[in-house]
Short mmCIF file of C-alpha atoms and ligand atoms in Angstrom, two decimals:
data_model
loop_
_atom_site.label_atom_id
_atom_site.label_comp_id
_atom_site.label_asym_id
_atom_site.label_seq_id
_atom_site.Cartn_x
_atom_site.Cartn_y
_atom_site.Cartn_z
CA UNK A 1 -40.01 42.63 14.73
CA UNK A 2 -37.84 44.97 12.68
CA UNK A 3 -34.79 43.30 14.08
CA UNK A 4 -35.84 39.89 12.80
CA UNK A 5 -36.62 41.25 9.36
CA UNK A 6 -33.22 42.86 9.15
CA UNK A 7 -31.30 39.88 10.33
CA UNK A 8 -33.07 37.32 8.17
CA UNK A 9 -31.14 37.97 4.95
CA UNK A 10 -27.99 38.17 7.02
CA UNK A 11 -28.65 34.76 8.54
CA UNK A 12 -29.39 33.46 5.09
CA UNK A 13 -26.04 34.70 3.83
CA UNK A 14 -24.31 33.21 6.80
CA UNK A 15 -25.87 29.83 6.15
CA UNK A 16 -24.90 30.04 2.52
CA UNK A 17 -21.35 30.93 3.45
CA UNK A 18 -21.17 28.02 5.85
CA UNK A 19 -22.56 25.66 3.26
CA UNK A 20 -19.96 26.87 0.81
CA UNK A 21 -17.09 26.40 3.27
CA UNK A 22 -18.30 22.91 4.12
CA UNK A 23 -18.74 21.73 0.57
CA UNK A 24 -15.48 23.24 -0.67
CA UNK A 25 -13.45 21.77 2.19
CA UNK A 26 -15.08 18.42 1.51
CA UNK A 27 -14.28 18.70 -2.18
CA UNK A 28 -10.65 19.63 -1.61
CA UNK A 29 -10.34 16.85 0.95
CA UNK A 30 -11.67 14.33 -1.56
CA UNK A 31 -9.59 15.57 -4.46
CA UNK A 32 -6.48 15.46 -2.29
CA UNK A 33 -7.28 11.84 -1.38
CA UNK A 34 -7.85 11.13 -5.07
CA UNK A 35 -4.49 12.51 -6.07
CA UNK A 36 -2.81 10.50 -3.30
CA UNK A 37 -4.58 7.33 -4.46
CA UNK A 38 -3.31 8.00 -7.97
CA UNK A 39 0.25 8.41 -6.69
CA UNK A 40 -0.11 5.16 -4.71
CA UNK A 41 -1.20 3.36 -7.90
CA UNK A 42 1.95 4.56 -9.66
CA UNK A 43 4.12 3.32 -6.78
CA UNK A 44 2.42 -0.08 -6.86
CA UNK A 45 2.98 -0.34 -10.64
CA UNK A 46 6.72 0.28 -10.27
CA UNK A 47 6.84 -2.06 -7.28
CA UNK A 48 5.25 -4.86 -9.27
CA UNK A 49 7.74 -4.37 -12.07
CA UNK A 50 10.68 -4.48 -9.70
CA UNK A 51 9.41 -7.46 -7.75
CA UNK A 52 9.58 -9.54 -10.93
CA UNK A 53 13.34 -9.06 -11.08
CA UNK A 54 14.31 -10.15 -7.55
CA UNK A 55 15.86 -13.17 -9.26
CA UNK A 56 16.64 -13.95 -12.89
CA UNK A 57 15.40 -17.52 -12.95
CA UNK A 58 13.52 -18.64 -16.03
CA UNK A 59 9.98 -19.97 -15.75
CA UNK A 60 11.32 -23.51 -16.15
CA UNK A 61 13.91 -23.01 -13.42
CA UNK A 62 11.22 -21.52 -11.21
CA UNK A 63 9.29 -24.78 -11.39
CA UNK A 64 11.98 -26.31 -9.18
CA UNK A 65 10.97 -23.88 -6.48
CA UNK A 66 7.24 -24.38 -6.89
CA UNK A 67 6.91 -27.14 -4.31
CA UNK A 68 9.27 -25.62 -1.86
CA UNK A 69 7.63 -24.89 1.47
CA UNK A 70 7.12 -21.27 2.28
CA UNK A 71 9.38 -20.34 5.10
CA UNK A 72 8.89 -16.65 5.76
CA UNK A 73 5.87 -16.92 8.03
CA UNK A 74 6.10 -13.23 8.87
CA UNK A 75 5.16 -12.19 5.32
CA UNK A 76 1.65 -10.70 5.22
CA UNK A 77 -1.14 -13.08 4.28
CA UNK A 78 -3.27 -11.46 1.65
CA UNK A 79 -6.78 -12.78 1.43
CA UNK A 80 -8.96 -11.15 -1.12
CA UNK A 81 -12.47 -12.19 -1.81
CA UNK A 82 -15.06 -10.31 -3.81
CA UNK A 83 -17.13 -9.80 -0.65
CA UNK A 84 -14.15 -8.38 1.16
CA UNK A 85 -13.55 -5.89 -1.65
CA UNK A 86 -17.16 -4.80 -1.76
CA UNK A 87 -17.31 -4.17 1.99
CA UNK A 88 -14.16 -2.05 2.21
CA UNK A 89 -14.10 1.07 4.34
CA UNK A 90 -11.66 3.74 3.20
CA UNK A 91 -9.97 4.28 6.56
CA UNK A 92 -9.66 0.58 7.37
CA UNK A 93 -8.29 -0.31 3.95
CA UNK A 94 -5.67 2.42 4.11
CA UNK A 95 -4.60 1.16 7.56
CA UNK A 96 -4.39 -2.40 6.30
CA UNK A 97 -2.42 -1.41 3.22
CA UNK A 98 -0.08 0.55 5.49
CA UNK A 99 0.54 -2.46 7.75
CA UNK A 100 1.25 -4.70 4.74
CA UNK A 101 3.48 -2.15 3.01
CA UNK A 102 5.50 -1.76 6.22
CA UNK A 103 5.88 -5.52 6.59
CA UNK A 104 7.03 -5.95 2.99
CA UNK A 105 9.41 -3.02 3.41
CA UNK A 106 11.12 -4.77 6.34
CA UNK A 107 11.39 -8.05 4.40
CA UNK A 108 12.73 -6.35 1.29
CA UNK A 109 15.32 -4.39 3.29
CA UNK A 110 16.37 -7.65 4.93
CA UNK A 111 16.57 -9.35 1.51
CA UNK A 112 18.79 -6.53 0.23
CA UNK A 113 21.31 -7.15 3.03
CA UNK A 114 21.05 -10.91 2.62
CA UNK A 115 21.80 -10.54 -1.11
CA UNK A 116 24.73 -8.24 -0.47
CA UNK A 117 26.09 -10.75 2.03
CA UNK A 118 26.29 -13.44 -0.66
CA UNK A 119 27.25 -11.01 -3.47
CA UNK A 120 23.96 -11.22 -5.37
CA UNK A 121 22.67 -8.12 -7.13
CA UNK A 122 20.49 -6.13 -4.72
CA UNK A 123 19.34 -3.31 -7.02
CA UNK A 124 15.75 -4.47 -7.45
CA UNK A 125 15.32 -5.14 -3.72
CA UNK A 126 16.71 -1.69 -2.99
CA UNK A 127 14.37 -0.08 -5.54
CA UNK A 128 11.40 -1.98 -4.15
CA UNK A 129 12.31 -0.73 -0.66
CA UNK A 130 12.22 2.85 -1.94
CA UNK A 131 8.79 2.42 -3.54
CA UNK A 132 7.43 0.70 -0.42
CA UNK A 133 8.67 3.64 1.66
CA UNK A 134 6.98 6.13 -0.67
CA UNK A 135 3.80 4.07 -0.65
CA UNK A 136 3.86 3.97 3.19
CA UNK A 137 4.37 7.73 3.35
CA UNK A 138 1.40 8.36 1.05
CA UNK A 139 -0.76 5.98 3.11
CA UNK A 140 0.35 7.66 6.33
CA UNK A 141 -0.44 11.13 4.98
CA UNK A 142 -3.88 10.02 3.79
CA UNK A 143 -4.63 8.50 7.19
CA UNK A 144 -3.49 11.68 8.95
CA UNK A 145 -5.79 13.70 6.71
CA UNK A 146 -8.71 11.72 8.07
CA UNK A 147 -7.34 12.16 11.60
CA UNK A 148 -6.39 8.52 11.91
CA UNK A 149 -3.08 7.16 13.10
CA UNK A 150 -0.99 4.83 10.99
CA UNK A 151 -0.96 1.56 12.97
CA UNK A 152 2.31 0.32 14.44
CA UNK A 153 3.23 -3.34 14.16
CA UNK A 154 6.02 -5.29 15.82
CA UNK A 155 9.05 -5.97 13.60
CA UNK A 156 9.22 -9.53 12.23
CA UNK A 157 12.01 -11.83 13.31
CA UNK A 158 13.84 -12.86 10.17
CA UNK A 159 16.11 -15.87 9.70
CA UNK A 160 19.85 -15.75 9.30
CA UNK A 161 20.89 -16.71 5.80
CA UNK A 162 24.17 -18.35 4.97
CA UNK A 163 24.21 -19.60 1.39
CA UNK A 164 23.43 -17.97 -1.95
CA UNK A 165 20.91 -20.75 -2.58
CA UNK A 166 19.06 -19.87 0.62
CA UNK A 167 18.95 -16.23 -0.42
CA UNK A 168 17.71 -17.21 -3.87
CA UNK A 169 14.87 -19.19 -2.30
CA UNK A 170 13.87 -16.21 -0.20
CA UNK A 171 14.10 -13.96 -3.26
CA UNK A 172 11.64 -16.22 -5.10
CA UNK A 173 9.30 -16.32 -2.13
CA UNK A 174 9.30 -12.56 -1.48
CA UNK A 175 9.00 -11.86 -5.21
CA UNK A 176 5.88 -14.01 -5.52
CA UNK A 177 4.24 -12.69 -2.37
CA UNK A 178 5.03 -9.10 -3.30
CA UNK A 179 3.38 -9.56 -6.70
CA UNK A 180 0.24 -10.89 -5.00
CA UNK A 181 0.32 -7.86 -2.68
CA UNK A 182 0.66 -5.53 -5.69
CA UNK A 183 -2.31 -7.07 -7.50
CA UNK A 184 -4.41 -6.95 -4.35
CA UNK A 185 -3.36 -3.35 -3.60
CA UNK A 186 -4.35 -2.23 -7.08
CA UNK A 187 -7.80 -3.72 -6.68
CA UNK A 188 -8.22 -2.11 -3.27
CA UNK A 189 -6.97 1.28 -4.50
CA UNK A 190 -9.32 1.12 -7.50
CA UNK A 191 -12.20 0.35 -5.15
CA UNK A 192 -11.20 3.27 -2.89
CA UNK A 193 -11.15 5.56 -5.93
CA UNK A 194 -14.71 4.45 -6.68
CA UNK A 195 -15.83 4.93 -3.07
CA UNK A 196 -14.29 8.42 -3.00
CA UNK A 197 -15.86 9.30 -6.37
CA UNK A 198 -12.49 10.10 -7.87
CA UNK A 199 -12.59 11.27 -11.47
CA UNK A 200 -11.49 8.69 -14.04
CA UNK A 201 -8.36 9.92 -15.73
C1 NAG B 301 7.26 -2.04 -16.29
O1 NAG B 301 8.16 -2.73 -17.12
C2 NAG B 301 7.79 -2.77 -18.47
C3 NAG B 301 8.77 -3.64 -19.21
O2 NAG B 301 9.99 -3.73 -18.57
C4 NAG B 301 7.75 -1.34 -19.01
O3 NAG B 301 7.33 -1.35 -20.34
C5 NAG B 301 6.76 -0.53 -18.19
O4 NAG B 301 6.77 0.81 -18.60
C6 NAG B 301 7.13 -0.59 -16.74
N1 NAG B 301 6.10 0.07 -15.96
C7 NAG B 301 6.37 0.89 -14.94
C8 NAG B 301 5.19 1.50 -14.28
O5 NAG B 301 7.50 1.14 -14.56
C1 NAG B 302 -13.36 4.08 10.20
O1 NAG B 302 -14.35 5.06 10.13
C2 NAG B 302 -15.59 4.65 10.70
C3 NAG B 302 -16.61 5.75 10.47
O2 NAG B 302 -16.23 6.63 9.48
C4 NAG B 302 -15.38 4.38 12.18
O3 NAG B 302 -16.59 3.94 12.74
C5 NAG B 302 -14.32 3.32 12.36
O4 NAG B 302 -14.03 3.16 13.74
C6 NAG B 302 -13.06 3.73 11.64
N1 NAG B 302 -12.13 2.62 11.68
C7 NAG B 302 -10.90 2.71 12.15
C8 NAG B 302 -10.07 1.48 12.10
O5 NAG B 302 -10.45 3.76 12.59
C1 NAG B 303 24.64 -10.20 6.65
O1 NAG B 303 25.92 -10.36 7.20
C2 NAG B 303 26.08 -9.79 8.51
C3 NAG B 303 27.56 -9.89 8.87
O2 NAG B 303 28.01 -11.20 8.67
C4 NAG B 303 25.18 -10.52 9.49
O3 NAG B 303 25.30 -9.97 10.77
C5 NAG B 303 23.76 -10.37 9.02
O4 NAG B 303 22.88 -11.12 9.86
C6 NAG B 303 23.61 -10.85 7.58
N1 NAG B 303 22.28 -10.47 7.15
C7 NAG B 303 21.43 -11.33 6.59
C8 NAG B 303 20.09 -10.78 6.23
O5 NAG B 303 21.69 -12.49 6.36
C1 NAG B 304 2.96 10.21 9.38
O1 NAG B 304 2.57 11.52 9.01
C2 NAG B 304 2.58 12.44 10.08
C3 NAG B 304 1.99 13.75 9.61
O2 NAG B 304 2.32 14.03 8.29
C4 NAG B 304 3.99 12.57 10.62
O3 NAG B 304 4.01 13.45 11.71
C5 NAG B 304 4.48 11.20 11.05
O4 NAG B 304 5.83 11.27 11.46
C6 NAG B 304 4.37 10.20 9.91
N1 NAG B 304 4.68 8.88 10.42
C7 NAG B 304 5.45 8.05 9.77
C8 NAG B 304 5.67 6.73 10.44
O5 NAG B 304 5.97 8.31 8.69
#
């Protein structure tokens, strides 16, 4: 009887301690995800800026490319509906963003070489590649924190380019698709911040 009486407060303390450990590890886990999401947002902002300067065509000149068929079938298809956004799971969205960021990285690296081959400026493609790499690394770290693996995807097979005009067409296509990806990513990241109860800055 005496034993139970003595150990009761002790048990109580133990439970309290455990509760504290649990809630503080959960808090630090969440706040670390929140800071990563914020860093991802910043990468996406820079990426969007850079993707606008893959070519220096004016809006009027761009109209000539508007009807051109899209030829890079390996570029990620982004479908975003309101229902999709509202049903997002954090782990699955991070995986999907990772797969898309990787795919765009491969296309942008390819575009950089293609531009160099025809002596077009490749600075913005190179910069975009750097931001896509940083974005992928942040996504990978976040996934690892939730004990999930970053998914691997097969490398796309990309066409051989020969003329500067060809490369320009691909620049326009990748630029447009990358901007759609950036807008979509920002919406997803904002939704993930809400789901993770991240503080508004
Ligand atoms: C994007 O570009 C605009 C204009 O060039 C600039 O004002 C803005 O600060 C840039 N944003 C980022 C995140 O680099
Ligand atoms: C995401 O997490 C949920 C539960 O938290 C789990 O059921 C699901 O399998 C996970 N999805 C992936 C792709 O790992
Ligand atoms: C760039 O040129 C090299 C050498 O001619 C060629 O092997 C490569 O396929 C070209 N890359 C692209 C993306 O066109
Ligand atoms: C992802 O992150 C883990 C742990 O930080 C690391 O071991 C792994 O090499 C990274 N993978 C990639 C593809 O960057």
